[in-house]
CSV table of C-alpha atoms in Angstrom, one decimal:
chain,number,residue,atom,x,y,z
A,49,MET,CA,-28.4,-24.9,8.9
A,50,SER,CA,-24.6,-25.5,8.3
A,51,ARG,CA,-22.5,-22.6,7.1
A,52,ARG,CA,-21.5,-22.6,3.5
A,53,ARG,CA,-17.9,-23.3,2.7
A,54,VAL,CA,-15.9,-21.2,0.3
A,55,LEU,CA,-12.6,-22.0,-1.5
A,56,VAL,CA,-10.5,-19.0,-2.5
A,57,THR,CA,-7.7,-19.5,-5.0
A,58,GLY,CA,-5.3,-16.5,-5.2
A,59,ALA,CA,-5.7,-15.6,-1.5
A,60,THR,CA,-2.2,-14.2,-1.4
A,61,GLY,CA,-3.0,-11.8,-4.3
A,62,TYR,CA,-4.3,-8.3,-4.2
A,63,ILE,CA,-8.0,-9.0,-4.5
A,64,GLY,CA,-8.0,-12.4,-2.7
A,65,GLY,CA,-6.2,-11.1,0.3
A,66,ARG,CA,-8.9,-8.4,0.7
A,67,LEU,CA,-11.8,-10.7,-0.1
A,68,VAL,CA,-11.1,-13.4,2.5
A,69,PRO,CA,-11.8,-11.3,5.7
A,70,ARG,CA,-15.0,-10.1,4.1
A,71,LEU,CA,-16.2,-13.6,3.4
A,72,LEU,CA,-15.4,-14.5,7.1
A,73,GLU,CA,-17.4,-11.4,8.2
A,74,ALA,CA,-20.3,-12.5,6.0
A,75,GLY,CA,-20.4,-15.9,7.9
A,76,TYR,CA,-18.7,-18.2,5.4
A,77,ASP,CA,-16.3,-21.0,6.3
A,78,VAL,CA,-13.2,-20.2,4.2
A,79,ARG,CA,-10.6,-22.5,2.8
A,80,VAL,CA,-7.7,-21.1,0.8
A,81,LEU,CA,-5.5,-22.9,-1.7
A,82,VAL,CA,-2.0,-21.6,-1.8
A,83,ARG,CA,1.4,-22.9,-3.0
A,84,SER,CA,3.3,-21.4,-0.1
A,85,PRO,CA,1.4,-21.2,3.3
A,86,GLN,CA,4.4,-19.2,4.6
A,87,ARG,CA,3.1,-16.2,2.6
A,88,LEU,CA,0.1,-16.1,4.9
A,89,THR,CA,2.2,-15.8,8.1
A,90,ASP,CA,1.6,-12.1,8.7
A,91,VAL,CA,-2.0,-11.7,7.4
A,92,PRO,CA,-4.4,-11.0,10.2
A,93,TRP,CA,-7.0,-13.6,9.2
A,94,ALA,CA,-4.6,-16.6,8.7
A,95,ALA,CA,-5.8,-18.3,12.0
A,96,ASP,CA,-9.4,-18.0,10.9
A,97,VAL,CA,-9.2,-20.0,7.7
A,98,GLU,CA,-8.4,-23.5,6.6
A,99,ILE,CA,-5.2,-23.5,4.6
A,100,ALA,CA,-4.7,-26.1,1.8
A,101,GLN,CA,-1.4,-26.3,0.1
A,102,GLY,CA,-1.4,-27.1,-3.6
A,103,ASP,CA,-1.0,-25.8,-7.1
A,104,LEU,CA,-3.8,-25.2,-9.7
A,105,THR,CA,-1.7,-27.1,-12.3
A,106,ASP,CA,-1.8,-30.2,-10.0
A,107,LEU,CA,-5.2,-31.8,-10.5
A,108,GLU,CA,-5.1,-34.0,-7.4
A,109,SER,CA,-4.3,-31.0,-5.0
A,110,VAL,CA,-7.2,-29.1,-6.6
A,111,ARG,CA,-9.5,-32.1,-6.1
A,112,GLN,CA,-8.6,-32.3,-2.4
A,113,ALA,CA,-9.2,-28.5,-2.0
A,114,CYS,CA,-12.6,-28.7,-3.6
A,115,GLU,CA,-14.0,-31.4,-1.3
A,116,GLY,CA,-17.0,-30.1,0.6
A,117,VAL,CA,-16.9,-26.7,-1.1
A,118,ASP,CA,-20.1,-24.8,-2.1
A,119,VAL,CA,-18.5,-21.7,-3.7
A,120,LEU,CA,-15.2,-21.4,-5.5
A,121,TYR,CA,-13.5,-18.1,-6.2
A,122,TYR,CA,-11.0,-18.1,-9.0
A,123,LEU,CA,-8.8,-15.1,-8.5
A,124,VAL,CA,-5.6,-16.3,-10.1
A,125,HIS,CA,-3.9,-14.7,-13.1
A,126,SER,CA,-0.3,-14.6,-14.2
A,127,MET,CA,1.2,-11.2,-14.5
A,128,THR,CA,4.4,-12.4,-16.2
A,129,SER,CA,5.1,-12.9,-19.8
A,130,GLY,CA,7.8,-15.5,-19.5
A,131,GLY,CA,7.3,-19.0,-20.8
A,132,ASP,CA,4.1,-20.4,-22.1
A,133,PHE,CA,1.9,-18.7,-19.5
A,134,GLU,CA,-1.3,-18.9,-21.6
A,135,ARG,CA,-1.0,-22.7,-21.8
A,136,MET,CA,-0.4,-22.9,-18.0
A,137,GLU,CA,-3.4,-20.7,-17.3
A,138,GLN,CA,-5.6,-22.8,-19.4
A,139,LEU,CA,-4.3,-26.0,-17.7
A,140,ALA,CA,-5.1,-24.5,-14.3
A,141,ALA,CA,-8.6,-23.4,-15.4
A,142,ARG,CA,-9.4,-26.8,-16.8
A,143,ASN,CA,-8.2,-28.5,-13.5
A,144,VAL,CA,-10.4,-26.2,-11.5
A,145,ALA,CA,-13.4,-26.7,-13.8
A,146,ARG,CA,-13.0,-30.5,-13.6
A,147,ALA,CA,-12.4,-30.7,-9.9
A,148,ALA,CA,-15.3,-28.3,-9.1
A,149,LYS,CA,-17.7,-30.4,-11.2
A,150,GLU,CA,-16.6,-33.7,-9.6
A,151,ALA,CA,-16.9,-32.2,-6.1
A,152,GLY,CA,-20.4,-30.8,-6.7
A,153,VAL,CA,-19.4,-27.2,-6.2
A,154,SER,CA,-22.6,-25.1,-6.7
A,155,ARG,CA,-21.0,-21.8,-7.9
A,156,ILE,CA,-17.7,-20.5,-9.4
A,157,VAL,CA,-16.9,-16.8,-9.3
A,158,TYR,CA,-14.2,-15.6,-11.5
A,159,LEU,CA,-12.6,-12.1,-11.8
A,160,GLY,CA,-11.4,-11.3,-15.3
A,161,GLY,CA,-10.7,-8.1,-17.2
A,162,LEU,CA,-12.8,-5.7,-19.3
A,163,HIS,CA,-11.8,-6.1,-22.9
A,164,PRO,CA,-13.1,-4.8,-26.2
A,165,ASP,CA,-14.7,-6.8,-29.0
A,166,ALA,CA,-11.5,-6.7,-30.9
A,167,PRO,CA,-10.1,-9.4,-33.3
A,168,LYS,CA,-6.6,-9.2,-31.7
A,169,LEU,CA,-6.3,-8.8,-27.9
A,170,SER,CA,-3.1,-8.6,-25.9
A,171,PRO,CA,-1.9,-12.0,-24.7
A,172,HIS,CA,-3.0,-11.3,-21.1
A,173,LEU,CA,-6.5,-10.0,-22.0
A,174,ARG,CA,-6.8,-13.0,-24.4
A,175,SER,CA,-5.8,-15.4,-21.7
A,176,ARG,CA,-8.2,-13.9,-19.2
A,177,ALA,CA,-11.1,-14.2,-21.6
A,178,GLU,CA,-10.1,-17.9,-22.4
A,179,VAL,CA,-10.0,-18.8,-18.7
A,180,GLY,CA,-13.5,-17.3,-18.3
A,181,ARG,CA,-14.8,-19.4,-21.2
A,182,ILE,CA,-13.3,-22.6,-19.7
A,183,LEU,CA,-15.0,-22.0,-16.4
A,184,LEU,CA,-18.3,-21.0,-18.0
A,185,ASP,CA,-18.2,-24.3,-20.0
A,186,SER,CA,-17.4,-26.4,-16.8
A,187,GLY,CA,-21.0,-27.4,-16.1
A,188,VAL,CA,-20.8,-25.5,-12.8
A,189,PRO,CA,-22.8,-22.3,-12.7
A,190,THR,CA,-20.2,-19.6,-13.1
A,191,VAL,CA,-20.2,-15.8,-12.9
A,192,ALA,CA,-17.3,-14.2,-14.7
A,193,LEU,CA,-16.9,-10.6,-13.6
A,194,GLN,CA,-15.0,-8.4,-16.0
A,195,ALA,CA,-13.4,-5.4,-14.4
A,196,GLY,CA,-11.2,-2.6,-15.7
A,197,VAL,CA,-8.5,-0.7,-13.8
A,198,VAL,CA,-8.9,-1.4,-10.0
A,199,ILE,CA,-8.2,1.6,-7.8
A,200,GLY,CA,-6.7,0.8,-4.4
A,201,SER,CA,-3.4,0.9,-2.7
A,202,GLY,CA,-1.4,-2.1,-3.9
A,203,SER,CA,-3.3,-2.6,-7.2
A,204,THR,CA,-0.6,-2.8,-9.9
A,205,SER,CA,-2.7,-0.6,-12.3
A,206,PHE,CA,-3.2,2.0,-9.6
A,207,GLU,CA,0.4,1.9,-8.5
A,208,MET,CA,1.5,2.6,-12.0
A,209,ILE,CA,-0.7,5.7,-12.1
A,210,ARG,CA,0.6,6.7,-8.6
A,211,HIS,CA,4.3,6.4,-9.3
A,212,LEU,CA,4.2,7.9,-12.8
A,213,THR,CA,2.3,10.9,-11.6
A,214,ASP,CA,4.4,11.4,-8.5
A,215,VAL,CA,7.7,11.3,-10.3
A,216,LEU,CA,7.0,13.1,-13.6
A,217,PRO,CA,6.1,16.8,-13.6
A,218,TYR,CA,5.8,16.5,-17.4
A,219,MET,CA,4.6,13.2,-19.0
A,220,PRO,CA,5.7,12.1,-22.5
A,221,ALA,CA,3.3,9.2,-23.1
A,222,PRO,CA,2.1,6.8,-25.7
A,223,LYS,CA,-1.0,7.7,-27.6
A,224,TRP,CA,-3.0,5.2,-25.5
A,225,VAL,CA,-3.2,8.0,-22.8
A,226,ARG,CA,-6.2,9.2,-24.9
A,227,ASN,CA,-8.0,5.8,-24.6
A,228,ARG,CA,-11.1,5.6,-22.5
A,229,ILE,CA,-11.1,3.5,-19.4
A,230,GLN,CA,-13.8,2.8,-16.8
A,231,PRO,CA,-11.9,2.3,-13.4
A,232,ILE,CA,-13.6,0.7,-10.4
A,233,ALA,CA,-12.8,1.1,-6.7
A,234,VAL,CA,-11.5,-2.1,-5.0
A,235,ARG,CA,-14.3,-1.8,-2.5
A,236,ASP,CA,-16.9,-2.1,-5.3
A,237,VAL,CA,-15.0,-5.1,-6.9
A,238,LEU,CA,-15.2,-6.8,-3.5
A,239,TYR,CA,-18.9,-5.9,-3.2
A,240,TYR,CA,-19.7,-7.6,-6.5
A,241,LEU,CA,-17.6,-10.6,-5.7
A,242,LEU,CA,-19.5,-11.2,-2.4
A,243,GLY,CA,-22.8,-10.7,-4.2
A,244,ALA,CA,-22.0,-13.1,-7.0
A,245,ALA,CA,-21.8,-16.0,-4.5
A,246,GLU,CA,-25.5,-15.8,-3.8
A,247,LEU,CA,-26.8,-15.6,-7.4
A,248,PRO,CA,-29.3,-18.3,-8.4
A,249,PRO,CA,-27.9,-21.4,-10.1
A,250,GLU,CA,-29.4,-20.6,-13.5
A,251,VAL,CA,-27.0,-17.6,-13.9
A,252,ASN,CA,-24.0,-18.7,-16.0
A,253,ARG,CA,-22.5,-15.8,-17.8
A,254,THR,CA,-20.1,-12.8,-17.9
A,255,PHE,CA,-20.9,-9.5,-16.4
A,256,ASP,CA,-19.0,-6.2,-17.1
A,257,ILE,CA,-18.4,-4.2,-13.9
A,258,GLY,CA,-17.0,-0.7,-13.6
A,259,GLY,CA,-17.3,2.5,-11.7
A,260,PRO,CA,-19.5,5.5,-12.6
A,261,ASP,CA,-16.7,7.4,-14.4
A,262,VAL,CA,-15.4,6.9,-17.9
A,263,LEU,CA,-12.1,8.7,-18.3
A,264,ARG,CA,-9.1,8.9,-20.5
A,265,TYR,CA,-5.9,7.5,-19.0
A,266,GLY,CA,-4.4,11.0,-18.9
A,267,GLN,CA,-7.5,12.3,-17.0
A,268,MET,CA,-6.9,9.5,-14.4
A,269,MET,CA,-3.3,10.6,-13.9
A,270,ASN,CA,-4.4,14.2,-13.4
A,271,GLY,CA,-7.2,13.2,-11.1
A,272,TYR,CA,-4.7,11.4,-9.0
A,273,ALA,CA,-2.4,14.4,-9.0
A,274,LEU,CA,-5.2,16.7,-7.7
A,275,GLU,CA,-6.1,14.3,-4.9
A,276,ALA,CA,-2.4,13.8,-4.0
A,277,GLY,CA,-1.9,17.6,-3.7
A,278,LEU,CA,0.2,17.8,-6.9
A,279,HIS,CA,-0.1,20.1,-9.9
A,280,GLN,CA,-1.8,18.7,-12.9
A,281,ARG,CA,0.7,17.1,-15.3
A,282,PRO,CA,1.0,18.3,-19.0
A,283,ILE,CA,0.8,15.1,-21.0
A,284,ALA,CA,2.2,14.8,-24.6
A,285,ALA,CA,0.9,11.8,-26.5
A,286,LEU,CA,3.8,10.4,-28.7
A,287,PRO,CA,2.8,8.0,-31.5
A,288,VAL,CA,6.3,6.5,-31.7
A,289,LEU,CA,6.3,5.1,-28.1
A,290,THR,CA,5.6,1.4,-28.6
A,291,PRO,CA,4.2,-0.8,-25.7
A,292,TRP,CA,7.7,-2.3,-25.3
A,293,LEU,CA,9.4,1.1,-25.2
A,294,ALA,CA,6.7,2.4,-22.8
A,295,SER,CA,7.3,-0.6,-20.5
A,296,GLN,CA,11.0,0.2,-20.4
A,297,TRP,CA,10.2,3.8,-19.5
A,298,VAL,CA,7.8,2.7,-16.7
A,299,ASN,CA,10.5,0.4,-15.4
A,300,LEU,CA,13.1,3.2,-15.4
A,301,VAL,CA,11.1,5.9,-13.6
A,302,THR,CA,9.0,3.8,-11.2
A,303,PRO,CA,9.6,0.8,-8.9
A,304,ILE,CA,7.2,-1.4,-10.9
A,305,PRO,CA,9.0,-4.3,-12.4
A,306,ARG,CA,9.0,-4.4,-16.2
A,307,SER,CA,7.5,-7.9,-16.2
A,308,LEU,CA,4.4,-6.3,-14.7
A,309,ALA,CA,4.5,-3.2,-16.7
A,310,VAL,CA,4.4,-5.1,-20.0
A,311,PRO,CA,1.0,-6.8,-19.6
A,312,ILE,CA,-0.6,-3.7,-18.2
A,313,ILE,CA,0.6,-1.4,-21.0
A,314,ALA,CA,-0.3,-4.0,-23.6
A,315,SER,CA,-3.9,-4.0,-22.2
A,316,LEU,CA,-4.1,-0.2,-22.4
A,317,GLN,CA,-3.9,-0.3,-26.2
A,318,TYR,CA,-7.7,-0.5,-26.3
A,319,ASP,CA,-10.7,1.3,-24.8
A,320,CYS,CA,-11.7,-0.7,-21.8
A,321,VAL,CA,-15.3,0.3,-20.9
A,322,MET,CA,-18.5,-1.6,-20.0
A,323,HIS,CA,-20.5,-2.9,-22.9
A,324,GLU,CA,-23.5,-3.8,-20.8
A,325,HIS,CA,-24.8,-3.0,-17.3
A,326,ASP,CA,-26.7,-6.2,-16.7
A,327,ILE,CA,-25.1,-6.7,-13.3
A,328,ASP,CA,-27.6,-4.1,-12.0
A,329,ASP,CA,-30.4,-6.5,-12.6
A,330,TYR,CA,-28.9,-9.2,-10.4
A,331,ILE,CA,-26.8,-7.3,-7.8
A,332,PRO,CA,-28.1,-3.9,-6.7
A,333,GLN,CA,-25.6,-1.2,-6.5
A,334,PRO,CA,-24.2,-0.6,-2.9
A,335,ASP,CA,-25.8,1.9,-0.7
A,336,GLY,CA,-24.8,5.4,-1.8
A,337,GLY,CA,-23.9,4.1,-5.3
A,338,LEU,CA,-20.6,3.1,-6.9
A,339,THR,CA,-17.5,5.0,-5.9
A,340,PRO,CA,-16.5,7.8,-8.2
A,341,TYR,CA,-12.9,7.8,-9.4
A,342,ARG,CA,-11.6,10.8,-7.4
A,343,ARG,CA,-13.1,9.4,-4.2
A,344,ALA,CA,-11.6,6.0,-4.9
A,345,VAL,CA,-8.2,7.7,-5.2
A,346,ARG,CA,-8.7,9.5,-1.9
A,347,LEU,CA,-9.5,6.2,-0.2
A,348,ALA,CA,-6.4,4.6,-1.8
A,349,LEU,CA,-4.3,7.4,-0.5
A,350,GLY,CA,-5.7,7.0,3.0
A,351,LYS,CA,-6.8,10.6,3.1
A,352,MET,CA,-8.1,11.5,6.6
A,353,SER,CA,-10.5,14.2,7.4
A,354,ASP,CA,-7.8,16.8,7.8
A,355,GLY,CA,-6.3,16.1,4.4
A,356,GLN,CA,-3.2,14.3,5.8
A,357,VAL,CA,-2.1,11.0,4.4
A,358,GLU,CA,-2.5,8.2,6.8
A,359,THR,CA,0.7,6.2,6.7
A,360,SER,CA,1.0,2.5,7.1
A,361,TRP,CA,4.5,2.5,8.7
A,362,GLN,CA,3.2,3.8,12.0
A,363,ASN,CA,1.8,0.5,13.1
A,364,ALA,CA,1.5,-3.1,12.0
A,365,SER,CA,-2.2,-3.5,12.4
A,366,ILE,CA,-4.6,-3.8,9.5
A,367,VAL,CA,-7.5,-1.5,9.9
A,368,GLY,CA,-9.6,-3.4,7.4
A,369,ALA,CA,-10.4,-0.9,4.7
A,370,PRO,CA,-10.1,-2.6,1.3
A,371,ALA,CA,-7.9,0.2,-0.1
A,372,ASP,CA,-5.3,-0.2,2.8
A,373,PRO,CA,-2.1,-2.1,2.4
A,374,LEU,CA,-1.7,-5.7,3.4
A,375,PRO,CA,1.5,-7.6,4.3
A,376,SER,CA,1.0,-9.7,1.2
A,377,ASP,CA,1.1,-6.6,-1.1
A,378,PRO,CA,4.3,-6.3,-3.2
A,379,ASP,CA,7.1,-4.3,-1.6
A,380,TRP,CA,7.0,-1.6,-4.4
A,381,SER,CA,3.3,-0.8,-3.7
A,382,GLY,CA,2.1,2.1,-1.6
A,383,HIS,CA,3.6,5.5,-1.0
A,384,LEU,CA,7.3,5.9,-1.7
A,385,VAL,CA,9.0,6.3,1.7
A,386,TYR,CA,12.5,7.3,2.6
A,387,THR,CA,13.9,6.5,6.0
A,388,ASP,CA,17.1,7.3,7.9
A,389,ILE,CA,17.5,4.8,10.8
A,390,LYS,CA,20.1,5.0,13.6
A,391,GLU,CA,20.6,2.6,16.5
A,392,ARG,CA,22.9,3.0,19.5
A,393,HIS,CA,23.6,0.7,22.4
A,394,THR,CA,24.4,2.6,25.6
A,395,LYS,CA,25.2,1.9,29.3
A,396,ALA,CA,22.6,4.5,30.3
A,397,LYS,CA,19.5,3.2,32.1
A,398,PRO,CA,16.3,3.3,30.0
A,399,ALA,CA,14.8,5.9,32.3
A,400,ASP,CA,17.8,8.3,31.9
A,401,LEU,CA,17.7,7.8,28.1
A,402,TRP,CA,14.0,8.7,28.1
A,403,ARG,CA,14.7,11.8,30.2
A,404,VAL,CA,17.0,13.1,27.4
A,405,ILE,CA,14.5,12.2,24.7
A,406,GLU,CA,11.6,13.9,26.3
A,407,SER,CA,13.5,17.0,27.0
A,408,ILE,CA,14.6,17.5,23.4
A,409,GLY,CA,14.0,20.8,21.5
A,410,GLY,CA,13.4,24.3,22.7
A,411,GLU,CA,16.1,25.7,24.9
A,412,ASN,CA,17.6,22.2,25.2
A,413,GLY,CA,18.3,22.0,21.5
A,414,TRP,CA,18.5,19.1,19.2
A,415,TYR,CA,21.9,17.6,20.3
A,416,SER,CA,23.5,18.0,16.9
A,417,PHE,CA,24.9,20.8,14.7
A,418,PRO,CA,23.0,23.7,16.2
A,419,LEU,CA,23.8,26.0,13.3
A,420,ALA,CA,22.2,23.5,10.8
A,421,TRP,CA,19.0,23.4,12.9
A,422,ALA,CA,19.0,27.2,13.2
A,423,VAL,CA,19.5,27.6,9.4
A,424,ARG,CA,16.6,25.2,8.7
A,425,GLY,CA,14.4,27.2,11.0
A,426,TRP,CA,15.3,30.5,9.3
A,427,MET,CA,14.7,28.9,5.9
A,428,ASP,CA,11.3,27.7,7.1
A,429,LYS,CA,10.4,31.2,8.3
A,430,LEU,CA,11.4,32.7,4.9
A,431,VAL,CA,8.8,30.6,3.1
A,432,GLY,CA,6.1,31.3,5.6
A,433,GLY,CA,6.6,28.3,7.9
A,434,VAL,CA,6.6,28.2,11.7
A,435,GLY,CA,10.4,28.1,12.1
A,436,LEU,CA,12.1,27.2,15.4
A,437,ARG,CA,10.6,29.9,17.6
A,438,ARG,CA,7.7,28.0,19.1
A,439,GLY,CA,10.0,26.2,21.5
A,440,ARG,CA,8.4,23.9,24.1
A,441,VAL,CA,5.3,24.1,26.3
A,442,HIS,CA,7.1,22.6,29.3
A,443,PRO,CA,10.9,22.3,29.8
A,444,ASP,CA,10.8,18.6,30.7
A,445,LYS,CA,7.5,17.0,29.8
A,446,LEU,CA,5.7,16.5,26.5
A,447,HIS,CA,2.1,15.6,25.7
A,448,THR,CA,0.4,14.5,22.6
A,449,GLY,CA,-0.4,17.5,20.5
A,450,ASP,CA,2.3,19.8,21.9
A,451,ALA,CA,4.1,22.1,19.6
A,452,LEU,CA,7.9,21.5,19.7
A,453,ASP,CA,9.8,24.0,17.5
A,454,PHE,CA,8.8,23.1,14.0
A,455,TRP,CA,7.5,19.7,15.0
A,456,ARG,CA,4.2,18.5,16.6
A,457,VAL,CA,4.0,15.6,19.1
A,458,GLU,CA,2.0,13.1,17.3
A,459,LYS,CA,2.4,10.2,19.7
A,460,ILE,CA,4.1,9.6,23.1
A,461,GLU,CA,4.4,6.5,25.1
A,462,ARG,CA,6.1,7.9,28.1
A,463,GLY,CA,9.3,6.0,28.9
A,464,HIS,CA,9.4,4.3,25.5
A,465,LEU,CA,8.4,6.2,22.3
A,466,LEU,CA,8.2,9.8,21.1
A,467,ARG,CA,7.0,10.5,17.5
A,468,LEU,CA,7.1,14.0,16.1
A,469,ARG,CA,5.4,15.1,12.9
A,470,ALA,CA,7.0,17.9,10.9
A,471,GLU,CA,5.2,21.2,10.5
A,472,MET,CA,7.9,23.0,8.6
A,473,ARG,CA,7.4,23.6,4.9
A,474,VAL,CA,8.5,20.5,3.1
A,475,PRO,CA,7.4,18.9,-0.2
A,476,GLY,CA,5.9,15.8,1.6
A,477,GLY,CA,5.2,14.4,5.0
A,478,ALA,CA,8.0,14.0,7.6
A,479,TRP,CA,8.3,12.3,10.9
A,480,LEU,CA,11.0,11.8,13.5
A,481,GLU,CA,10.7,8.9,15.9
A,482,MET,CA,12.8,8.2,19.0
A,483,ARG,CA,12.6,5.1,21.2
A,484,ALA,CA,14.2,4.0,24.5
A,485,GLU,CA,14.4,0.2,25.0
A,486,ALA,CA,16.0,-1.8,27.8
A,487,ASP,CA,18.7,-4.3,26.8
A,488,ALA,CA,19.8,-7.5,28.4
A,489,ASP,CA,23.0,-6.0,29.9
A,490,GLY,CA,21.1,-3.5,32.1
A,491,GLY,CA,21.7,-0.6,29.7
A,492,SER,CA,19.5,0.5,26.9
A,493,ILE,CA,19.1,0.7,23.1
A,494,TYR,CA,18.3,4.1,21.4
A,495,ARG,CA,16.5,3.8,18.1
A,496,GLN,CA,16.0,6.8,15.9
A,497,ARG,CA,14.1,6.9,12.7
A,498,ALA,CA,13.4,9.8,10.3
A,499,VAL,CA,10.6,9.1,7.8
A,500,PHE,CA,9.8,11.1,4.7
A,501,PHE,CA,6.9,10.6,2.2
A,502,PRO,CA,7.9,12.7,-0.8
A,503,ARG,CA,5.2,14.6,-2.7
A,504,GLY,CA,6.0,14.5,-6.4
A,505,LEU,CA,9.4,15.0,-8.0
A,506,GLY,CA,10.1,18.0,-5.8
A,507,GLY,CA,9.9,15.8,-2.7
A,508,ARG,CA,12.3,13.3,-4.1
A,509,LEU,CA,14.8,16.0,-5.1
A,510,TYR,CA,14.4,17.5,-1.6
A,511,TRP,CA,15.3,14.3,0.1
A,512,TRP,CA,18.3,13.6,-2.0
A,513,SER,CA,19.5,17.2,-1.6
A,514,ILE,CA,19.6,16.9,2.2
A,515,LEU,CA,20.8,13.4,2.3
A,516,PRO,CA,24.5,14.4,2.6
A,517,PHE,CA,23.7,16.3,5.8
A,518,HIS,CA,21.9,13.3,7.4
A,519,GLY,CA,25.2,11.6,8.2
A,520,VAL,CA,26.3,14.6,10.2
A,521,ILE,CA,23.0,15.7,11.8
A,522,PHE,CA,21.2,12.4,12.5
A,523,SER,CA,24.4,10.5,13.5
A,524,GLY,CA,25.5,13.3,15.7
A,525,MET,CA,22.0,13.5,17.2
A,526,ALA,CA,22.0,9.8,18.1
A,527,ASN,CA,25.6,10.0,19.5
A,528,ARG,CA,24.9,13.1,21.7
A,529,ILE,CA,21.6,11.8,23.0
A,530,THR,CA,23.1,8.5,24.2
A,531,ALA,CA,26.2,10.3,25.6
A,532,THR,CA,24.1,12.7,27.5
A,533,ALA,CA,22.0,9.8,28.9
A,534,GLU,CA,25.2,8.0,30.0
A,535,ALA,CA,26.4,11.1,31.8
A,536,LEU,CA,23.1,11.3,33.6
A,537,SER,CA,23.3,7.7,34.6
A,538,ALA,CA,26.9,8.1,35.8
A,539,ARG,CA,26.0,11.2,37.8
A,540,ASP,CA,23.1,9.5,39.5
A,541,SER,CA,25.2,6.4,40.3
A,542,SER,CA,27.9,8.7,41.8
A,543,ARG,CA,25.3,10.5,43.9
A,544,THR,CA,24.0,7.1,45.1
A,545,ALA,CA,27.5,5.9,46.0
A,546,SER,CA,28.2,9.1,47.9
A,547,ALA,CA,25.0,8.9,49.8
A,548,ASP,CA,25.8,5.2,50.7
A,549,SER,CA,29.3,6.1,52.0
A,550,ALA,CA,27.9,9.0,54.1
A,551,HIS,CA,25.3,6.8,55.8
A,552,PRO,CA,26.9,3.4,56.4
A,553,LEU,CA,24.8,0.6,57.7
């Protein structure tokens, strides 16, 4: 029996990028229709799919993409308000409906949005509902799943909750913070999308989908705060804050573009909860049930068993959890991260540079502004931290897990990489990374990176308060480490030359 072929539109988007690898795992042959194949360059599954280039507003390219397809996923929605986006979305939906019917596609699966039975919807909710109607009237059996706020790192709705809660200890907000919302974890959205592909052909209808919790928007923000280790935020509902003013406010205090904030906020003017639970009669709930909101937040934050936040900067691999970041996610999504990066080219041999890196801390010091390091250690002790008194376990060698003053060795690749995790008291997570790399001239390159994930407004203020000192401390550190490594190399070369002259051939 031949494998079923699936066409995914919107594969470079938030949901589509997470659905494709799960379709592959389920045994489907996957084709993706994208306008710019270059956007798939870094995704881990690009080599496992057939890539068709085209645009949904171009009927001929949609026809070609639909050839030989059994199931079509429609995961495209404009999040901008410029131009006549409603007309363009309807044109795209009509092209897909026509091409799918002509090609004999047996199932369309569409992901729309929960919306109330209101006479006047926001333009984006209205457009999503109209796209669903066009697909349902296509003559191809269609399932239109209608979801509310999707919880997962990279989801625009979740990122707005994350950034607003992180940055504001007090939240003046529009009155819609009192509206009821039924959020759903991204893993549950993907579960329903996969299940919808296998529904019998007589099913042609909409289904509401949502998680087990119905919350007010303010409760969602404070639920996030608790999971992120922040204090709950006092929230004042202001009746005068219009959707337009609210979007300006979101644009000001978060990295989310106003063009995205506008449609989200406009959609929050209504209660968005499930009106029916008929999906349970067709697709049984996943093992263990649907994901509660607080657990969905924990997954989106990448919480590990020890409560630490698992960060995505540490490696470029995609671990495959649906709440994890993907290369195709927008650059403003995910945890806010501050970095201080220094790079130095040195005549020192890589082995000598590594000797200096591995011997850092303890009695050997930190190669820059000793008084500043001592003061930071005293400050840490005053607030109950570990300070600088722990020193080193071994004068020259480090191992994963070793304590190193107020750091902990998180990862070591001997001869190449040392990564330290801060254990001093700071309002966030901090790492210091040092690398030794060979260059083409026989010397080496020293790369140094300080990384800080702020927790709440206090974390942001902390980073900016110490930023003036970074130019002195981290620059001096990079300069002294490379200078010390050069002195080691010069001394070794001198010894070698002396030995050669004392023992001529």
